[in-house]
Amino acid sequence: MSDYYDVIILGAGGAGLMCAAVAGQRGKRVLVIDHADAPGKKILISGGGRCNFTNVNTVADRYLSANPHFVKSALGRYSPADFIALVEKYGIAFHEKALGQLFCDGSARQIVAMLLEECAKGRVEIALGDAITEVTHADAHYRVTFGARTVSAPALVIATGGPSIPKMGATGFAYDLARQFGMKVVEPRPALVPFTLGGDETLFRDLSGVSADVVARCGKVGFREAALFTHRGLSGPAILQISSYWRHGEPVAIDFLPANGTEWLVEAKRTKPRATVRSALASALPDRLAETLAERLALSGDLASQTDKALTAAAQRLSAWQFHPNGTEGFAKAEVTLGGISTADLSSQTMESRKNPGLYAIGEAVDVTGWLGGYNFQWAWASGWAAGQAL
């Protein structure tokens, strides 16, 4: 074991391992340090253990950042097709689910094993199980102390992610380090996270376990996927997606019947006048949800006894049902973190700090957050590859 390297990478997640493999195979002496006892822990739990490792529909406008153009360079130079080629080279079987999401047929462990093999090809050294206690910079070298060792290198890569899922060991260490070196941090907050409901909306928590295909909207953004009621509020893919665009105090609008127009109840009155609002809803929605919505609409009696105006108003409410979340389930349940190290301080070509030569930041540590469905992994691979090529 040396005390001197060409590159020290902090974090053995997706971005860190990709960066290490690329730099190592370019002949750099690379050390990866992680306080966890195993590499790739977030990879292992992703996609229900099958790792949603990329999305074939990856484009820049599916990422949130204070600078929405920042992602274009890295994503353009290392695409989903490039990572898929690597996966195929290792004979890892995979399949495409809805909306371009790619998953392993077998286990997420295959992706971690592949990245570790790529690191081995570059003779990358990986040190696990010791927390970093100090990082300093002097004489054009970065020095890192962890456990009983102090190591140095002219290049340091921050790949420690954000604080989402702290039970996996996630922390805000990346932000502390960035601030230490004079870099700005965009306010971190939970993303791809369930909402909590309170007050008058707590009755919807009684629907825990019920799901429906909906369109969830916040402002001008909308996602059509499943929404799931939980014992604390709202979850499911549509809700997780829209949570990245939500700010505290804003309403979230749910279209419970996106395939129907606003006149569908009036039309139902013509064809089934003896039906009730509840039975009309139950023909398209789970029974418990239909019952709860019908109770809130408070249109008693059959459809024939309702005015067209009242039925149209009810259909309009069902197409944009307002929920007022009182919060989210926080970093504990957030799949990723919004915000992070400001892209204004980084080169989009190399991921290197503009103020600190030799200092790089990649992956979730940076103010780049993708949609649900493999986009954040693709950012990890692309940003790791960009930095690995530049080191």
JSON list of C-alpha atoms in Angstrom, two decimals, residues 214-346:
[
{"chain": "A", "resi": 214, "resn": "VAL", "atom": "CA", "xyz": [-53.18, 8.91, -12.17]},
{"chain": "A", "resi": 215, "resn": "VAL", "atom": "CA", "xyz": [-51.59, 12.09, -13.42]},
{"chain": "A", "resi": 216, "resn": "ALA", "atom": "CA", "xyz": [-49.86, 14.00, -10.61]},
{"chain": "A", "resi": 217, "resn": "ARG", "atom": "CA", "xyz": [-49.20, 17.69, -11.26]},
{"chain": "A", "resi": 218, "resn": "CYS", "atom": "CA", "xyz": [-47.33, 20.48, -9.56]},
{"chain": "A", "resi": 219, "resn": "GLY", "atom": "CA", "xyz": [-47.32, 23.78, -11.41]},
{"chain": "A", "resi": 220, "resn": "LYS", "atom": "CA", "xyz": [-46.85, 23.06, -15.11]},
{"chain": "A", "resi": 221, "resn": "VAL", "atom": "CA", "xyz": [-45.22, 19.65, -14.61]},
{"chain": "A", "resi": 222, "resn": "GLY", "atom": "CA", "xyz": [-47.17, 16.39, -14.65]},
{"chain": "A", "resi": 223, "resn": "PHE", "atom": "CA", "xyz": [-46.44, 12.65, -14.54]},
{"chain": "A", "resi": 224, "resn": "ARG", "atom": "CA", "xyz": [-48.78, 9.80, -15.45]},
{"chain": "A", "resi": 225, "resn": "GLU", "atom": "CA", "xyz": [-47.94, 6.73, -13.39]},
{"chain": "A", "resi": 226, "resn": "ALA", "atom": "CA", "xyz": [-49.25, 4.94, -10.33]},
{"chain": "A", "resi": 227, "resn": "ALA", "atom": "CA", "xyz": [-50.02, 6.76, -7.08]},
{"chain": "A", "resi": 228, "resn": "LEU", "atom": "CA", "xyz": [-50.12, 4.80, -3.83]},
{"chain": "A", "resi": 229, "resn": "PHE", "atom": "CA", "xyz": [-51.87, 5.77, -0.61]},
{"chain": "A", "resi": 230, "resn": "THR", "atom": "CA", "xyz": [-49.80, 5.02, 2.50]},
{"chain": "A", "resi": 231, "resn": "HIS", "atom": "CA", "xyz": [-50.38, 5.14, 6.24]},
{"chain": "A", "resi": 232, "resn": "ARG", "atom": "CA", "xyz": [-48.62, 8.52, 6.21]},
{"chain": "A", "resi": 233, "resn": "GLY", "atom": "CA", "xyz": [-49.83, 10.02, 2.93]},
{"chain": "A", "resi": 234, "resn": "LEU", "atom": "CA", "xyz": [-49.03, 9.58, -0.75]},
{"chain": "A", "resi": 235, "resn": "SER", "atom": "CA", "xyz": [-46.35, 7.61, -2.58]},
{"chain": "A", "resi": 236, "resn": "GLY", "atom": "CA", "xyz": [-45.92, 5.61, -5.79]},
{"chain": "A", "resi": 237, "resn": "PRO", "atom": "CA", "xyz": [-43.98, 6.57, -8.95]},
{"chain": "A", "resi": 238, "resn": "ALA", "atom": "CA", "xyz": [-46.19, 9.52, -9.97]},
{"chain": "A", "resi": 239, "resn": "ILE", "atom": "CA", "xyz": [-45.88, 11.03, -6.49]},
{"chain": "A", "resi": 240, "resn": "LEU", "atom": "CA", "xyz": [-42.14, 10.41, -6.20]},
{"chain": "A", "resi": 241, "resn": "GLN", "atom": "CA", "xyz": [-41.63, 12.09, -9.57]},
{"chain": "A", "resi": 242, "resn": "ILE", "atom": "CA", "xyz": [-43.67, 15.18, -8.76]},
{"chain": "A", "resi": 243, "resn": "SER", "atom": "CA", "xyz": [-42.05, 15.52, -5.30]},
{"chain": "A", "resi": 244, "resn": "SER", "atom": "CA", "xyz": [-38.86, 16.76, -6.98]},
{"chain": "A", "resi": 245, "resn": "TYR", "atom": "CA", "xyz": [-40.79, 19.76, -8.30]},
{"chain": "A", "resi": 246, "resn": "TRP", "atom": "CA", "xyz": [-42.79, 20.46, -5.13]},
{"chain": "A", "resi": 247, "resn": "ARG", "atom": "CA", "xyz": [-42.06, 23.21, -2.62]},
{"chain": "A", "resi": 248, "resn": "HIS", "atom": "CA", "xyz": [-43.49, 23.30, 0.90]},
{"chain": "A", "resi": 249, "resn": "GLY", "atom": "CA", "xyz": [-46.89, 24.95, 0.95]},
{"chain": "A", "resi": 250, "resn": "GLU", "atom": "CA", "xyz": [-47.76, 24.19, -2.66]},
{"chain": "A", "resi": 251, "resn": "PRO", "atom": "CA", "xyz": [-50.72, 21.98, -3.61]},
{"chain": "A", "resi": 252, "resn": "VAL", "atom": "CA", "xyz": [-50.40, 18.81, -5.66]},
{"chain": "A", "resi": 253, "resn": "ALA", "atom": "CA", "xyz": [-53.18, 18.11, -8.16]},
{"chain": "A", "resi": 254, "resn": "ILE", "atom": "CA", "xyz": [-54.17, 14.51, -8.92]},
{"chain": "A", "resi": 255, "resn": "ASP", "atom": "CA", "xyz": [-56.18, 13.52, -11.99]},
{"chain": "A", "resi": 256, "resn": "PHE", "atom": "CA", "xyz": [-57.78, 10.29, -10.82]},
{"chain": "A", "resi": 257, "resn": "LEU", "atom": "CA", "xyz": [-59.28, 9.50, -14.23]},
{"chain": "A", "resi": 258, "resn": "PRO", "atom": "CA", "xyz": [-56.80, 10.75, -16.84]},
{"chain": "A", "resi": 259, "resn": "ALA", "atom": "CA", "xyz": [-58.50, 8.79, -19.63]},
{"chain": "A", "resi": 260, "resn": "ASN", "atom": "CA", "xyz": [-61.82, 10.55, -19.04]},
{"chain": "A", "resi": 261, "resn": "GLY", "atom": "CA", "xyz": [-62.94, 14.04, -20.07]},
{"chain": "A", "resi": 262, "resn": "THR", "atom": "CA", "xyz": [-64.79, 16.44, -17.81]},
{"chain": "A", "resi": 263, "resn": "GLU", "atom": "CA", "xyz": [-68.18, 15.38, -19.22]},
{"chain": "A", "resi": 264, "resn": "TRP", "atom": "CA", "xyz": [-67.89, 11.66, -18.44]},
{"chain": "A", "resi": 265, "resn": "LEU", "atom": "CA", "xyz": [-70.30, 11.77, -15.49]},
{"chain": "A", "resi": 266, "resn": "VAL", "atom": "CA", "xyz": [-72.87, 13.62, -17.59]},
{"chain": "A", "resi": 267, "resn": "GLU", "atom": "CA", "xyz": [-72.48, 10.94, -20.27]},
{"chain": "A", "resi": 268, "resn": "ALA", "atom": "CA", "xyz": [-72.82, 8.23, -17.60]},
{"chain": "A", "resi": 269, "resn": "LYS", "atom": "CA", "xyz": [-76.05, 9.87, -16.48]},
{"chain": "A", "resi": 270, "resn": "ARG", "atom": "CA", "xyz": [-77.45, 9.40, -20.00]},
{"chain": "A", "resi": 271, "resn": "THR", "atom": "CA", "xyz": [-76.41, 5.74, -20.31]},
{"chain": "A", "resi": 272, "resn": "LYS", "atom": "CA", "xyz": [-76.82, 4.59, -16.67]},
{"chain": "A", "resi": 273, "resn": "PRO", "atom": "CA", "xyz": [-79.16, 7.03, -14.93]},
{"chain": "A", "resi": 274, "resn": "ARG", "atom": "CA", "xyz": [-79.74, 4.70, -11.95]},
{"chain": "A", "resi": 275, "resn": "ALA", "atom": "CA", "xyz": [-76.02, 4.43, -11.20]},
{"chain": "A", "resi": 276, "resn": "THR", "atom": "CA", "xyz": [-74.56, 6.42, -8.31]},
{"chain": "A", "resi": 277, "resn": "VAL", "atom": "CA", "xyz": [-71.43, 8.55, -8.36]},
{"chain": "A", "resi": 278, "resn": "ARG", "atom": "CA", "xyz": [-69.78, 5.89, -6.21]},
{"chain": "A", "resi": 279, "resn": "SER", "atom": "CA", "xyz": [-70.64, 3.04, -8.59]},
{"chain": "A", "resi": 280, "resn": "ALA", "atom": "CA", "xyz": [-69.56, 5.14, -11.59]},
{"chain": "A", "resi": 281, "resn": "LEU", "atom": "CA", "xyz": [-66.20, 5.74, -9.90]},
{"chain": "A", "resi": 282, "resn": "ALA", "atom": "CA", "xyz": [-65.90, 2.08, -8.87]},
{"chain": "A", "resi": 283, "resn": "SER", "atom": "CA", "xyz": [-66.07, 1.05, -12.53]},
{"chain": "A", "resi": 284, "resn": "ALA", "atom": "CA", "xyz": [-62.69, 2.75, -13.04]},
{"chain": "A", "resi": 285, "resn": "LEU", "atom": "CA", "xyz": [-61.06, 2.95, -9.60]},
{"chain": "A", "resi": 286, "resn": "PRO", "atom": "CA", "xyz": [-60.47, 0.62, -6.62]},
{"chain": "A", "resi": 287, "resn": "ASP", "atom": "CA", "xyz": [-63.60, 0.30, -4.44]},
{"chain": "A", "resi": 288, "resn": "ARG", "atom": "CA", "xyz": [-62.17, 1.93, -1.32]},
{"chain": "A", "resi": 289, "resn": "LEU", "atom": "CA", "xyz": [-60.85, 4.91, -3.28]},
{"chain": "A", "resi": 290, "resn": "ALA", "atom": "CA", "xyz": [-64.15, 5.27, -5.17]},
{"chain": "A", "resi": 291, "resn": "GLU", "atom": "CA", "xyz": [-66.04, 5.26, -1.87]},
{"chain": "A", "resi": 292, "resn": "THR", "atom": "CA", "xyz": [-63.82, 7.91, -0.28]},
{"chain": "A", "resi": 293, "resn": "LEU", "atom": "CA", "xyz": [-63.94, 10.22, -3.30]},
{"chain": "A", "resi": 294, "resn": "ALA", "atom": "CA", "xyz": [-67.71, 9.82, -3.61]},
{"chain": "A", "resi": 295, "resn": "GLU", "atom": "CA", "xyz": [-68.13, 10.72, 0.07]},
{"chain": "A", "resi": 296, "resn": "ARG", "atom": "CA", "xyz": [-66.09, 13.89, -0.42]},
{"chain": "A", "resi": 297, "resn": "LEU", "atom": "CA", "xyz": [-68.05, 14.85, -3.53]},
{"chain": "A", "resi": 298, "resn": "ALA", "atom": "CA", "xyz": [-71.27, 14.52, -1.48]},
{"chain": "A", "resi": 299, "resn": "LEU", "atom": "CA", "xyz": [-73.61, 13.89, -4.40]},
{"chain": "A", "resi": 300, "resn": "SER", "atom": "CA", "xyz": [-76.23, 11.61, -2.87]},
{"chain": "A", "resi": 301, "resn": "GLY", "atom": "CA", "xyz": [-78.75, 9.65, -4.89]},
{"chain": "A", "resi": 302, "resn": "ASP", "atom": "CA", "xyz": [-78.43, 8.34, -8.42]},
{"chain": "A", "resi": 303, "resn": "LEU", "atom": "CA", "xyz": [-76.95, 10.17, -11.39]},
{"chain": "A", "resi": 304, "resn": "ALA", "atom": "CA", "xyz": [-80.39, 10.98, -12.79]},
{"chain": "A", "resi": 305, "resn": "SER", "atom": "CA", "xyz": [-81.10, 13.13, -9.73]},
{"chain": "A", "resi": 306, "resn": "GLN", "atom": "CA", "xyz": [-77.99, 15.28, -10.29]},
{"chain": "A", "resi": 307, "resn": "THR", "atom": "CA", "xyz": [-77.82, 18.35, -12.51]},
{"chain": "A", "resi": 308, "resn": "ASP", "atom": "CA", "xyz": [-75.40, 18.32, -15.43]},
{"chain": "A", "resi": 309, "resn": "LYS", "atom": "CA", "xyz": [-73.65, 21.31, -13.86]},
{"chain": "A", "resi": 310, "resn": "ALA", "atom": "CA", "xyz": [-73.05, 19.42, -10.59]},
{"chain": "A", "resi": 311, "resn": "LEU", "atom": "CA", "xyz": [-71.75, 16.34, -12.44]},
{"chain": "A", "resi": 312, "resn": "THR", "atom": "CA", "xyz": [-69.43, 18.43, -14.61]},
{"chain": "A", "resi": 313, "resn": "ALA", "atom": "CA", "xyz": [-68.09, 20.20, -11.50]},
{"chain": "A", "resi": 314, "resn": "ALA", "atom": "CA", "xyz": [-67.53, 16.80, -9.83]},
{"chain": "A", "resi": 315, "resn": "ALA", "atom": "CA", "xyz": [-65.66, 15.48, -12.89]},
{"chain": "A", "resi": 316, "resn": "GLN", "atom": "CA", "xyz": [-63.51, 18.62, -12.97]},
{"chain": "A", "resi": 317, "resn": "ARG", "atom": "CA", "xyz": [-62.63, 18.17, -9.31]},
{"chain": "A", "resi": 318, "resn": "LEU", "atom": "CA", "xyz": [-61.71, 14.53, -9.95]},
{"chain": "A", "resi": 319, "resn": "SER", "atom": "CA", "xyz": [-59.40, 15.65, -12.77]},
{"chain": "A", "resi": 320, "resn": "ALA", "atom": "CA", "xyz": [-57.48, 18.04, -10.54]},
{"chain": "A", "resi": 321, "resn": "TRP", "atom": "CA", "xyz": [-58.07, 16.88, -6.96]},
{"chain": "A", "resi": 322, "resn": "GLN", "atom": "CA", "xyz": [-56.08, 19.18, -4.70]},
{"chain": "A", "resi": 323, "resn": "PHE", "atom": "CA", "xyz": [-53.91, 17.70, -1.99]},
{"chain": "A", "resi": 324, "resn": "HIS", "atom": "CA", "xyz": [-51.94, 19.92, 0.37]},
{"chain": "A", "resi": 325, "resn": "PRO", "atom": "CA", "xyz": [-49.01, 17.84, 1.69]},
{"chain": "A", "resi": 326, "resn": "ASN", "atom": "CA", "xyz": [-47.77, 19.02, 5.08]},
{"chain": "A", "resi": 327, "resn": "GLY", "atom": "CA", "xyz": [-44.31, 17.70, 4.24]},
{"chain": "A", "resi": 328, "resn": "THR", "atom": "CA", "xyz": [-42.41, 14.68, 2.96]},
{"chain": "A", "resi": 329, "resn": "GLU", "atom": "CA", "xyz": [-40.97, 11.60, 4.59]},
{"chain": "A", "resi": 330, "resn": "GLY", "atom": "CA", "xyz": [-37.58, 13.33, 4.43]},
{"chain": "A", "resi": 331, "resn": "PHE", "atom": "CA", "xyz": [-34.11, 12.08, 3.63]},
{"chain": "A", "resi": 332, "resn": "ALA", "atom": "CA", "xyz": [-34.86, 8.78, 5.38]},
{"chain": "A", "resi": 333, "resn": "LYS", "atom": "CA", "xyz": [-37.16, 7.76, 2.50]},
{"chain": "A", "resi": 334, "resn": "ALA", "atom": "CA", "xyz": [-35.85, 9.98, -0.31]},
{"chain": "A", "resi": 335, "resn": "GLU", "atom": "CA", "xyz": [-34.29, 8.04, -3.16]},
{"chain": "A", "resi": 336, "resn": "VAL", "atom": "CA", "xyz": [-31.99, 10.97, -4.04]},
{"chain": "A", "resi": 337, "resn": "THR", "atom": "CA", "xyz": [-31.10, 14.49, -2.97]},
{"chain": "A", "resi": 338, "resn": "LEU", "atom": "CA", "xyz": [-32.04, 17.69, -4.78]},
{"chain": "A", "resi": 339, "resn": "GLY", "atom": "CA", "xyz": [-29.39, 20.39, -4.69]},
{"chain": "A", "resi": 340, "resn": "GLY", "atom": "CA", "xyz": [-25.77, 19.83, -3.79]},
{"chain": "A", "resi": 341, "resn": "ILE", "atom": "CA", "xyz": [-22.42, 21.22, -4.91]},
{"chain": "A", "resi": 342, "resn": "SER", "atom": "CA", "xyz": [-23.16, 24.12, -7.26]},
{"chain": "A", "resi": 343, "resn": "THR", "atom": "CA", "xyz": [-22.54, 23.42, -10.93]},
{"chain": "A", "resi": 344, "resn": "ALA", "atom": "CA", "xyz": [-21.41, 27.06, -11.23]},
{"chain": "A", "resi": 345, "resn": "ASP", "atom": "CA", "xyz": [-18.21, 25.98, -9.49]},
{"chain": "A", "resi": 346, "resn": "LEU", "atom": "CA", "xyz": [-17.57, 23.00, -11.81]}
]
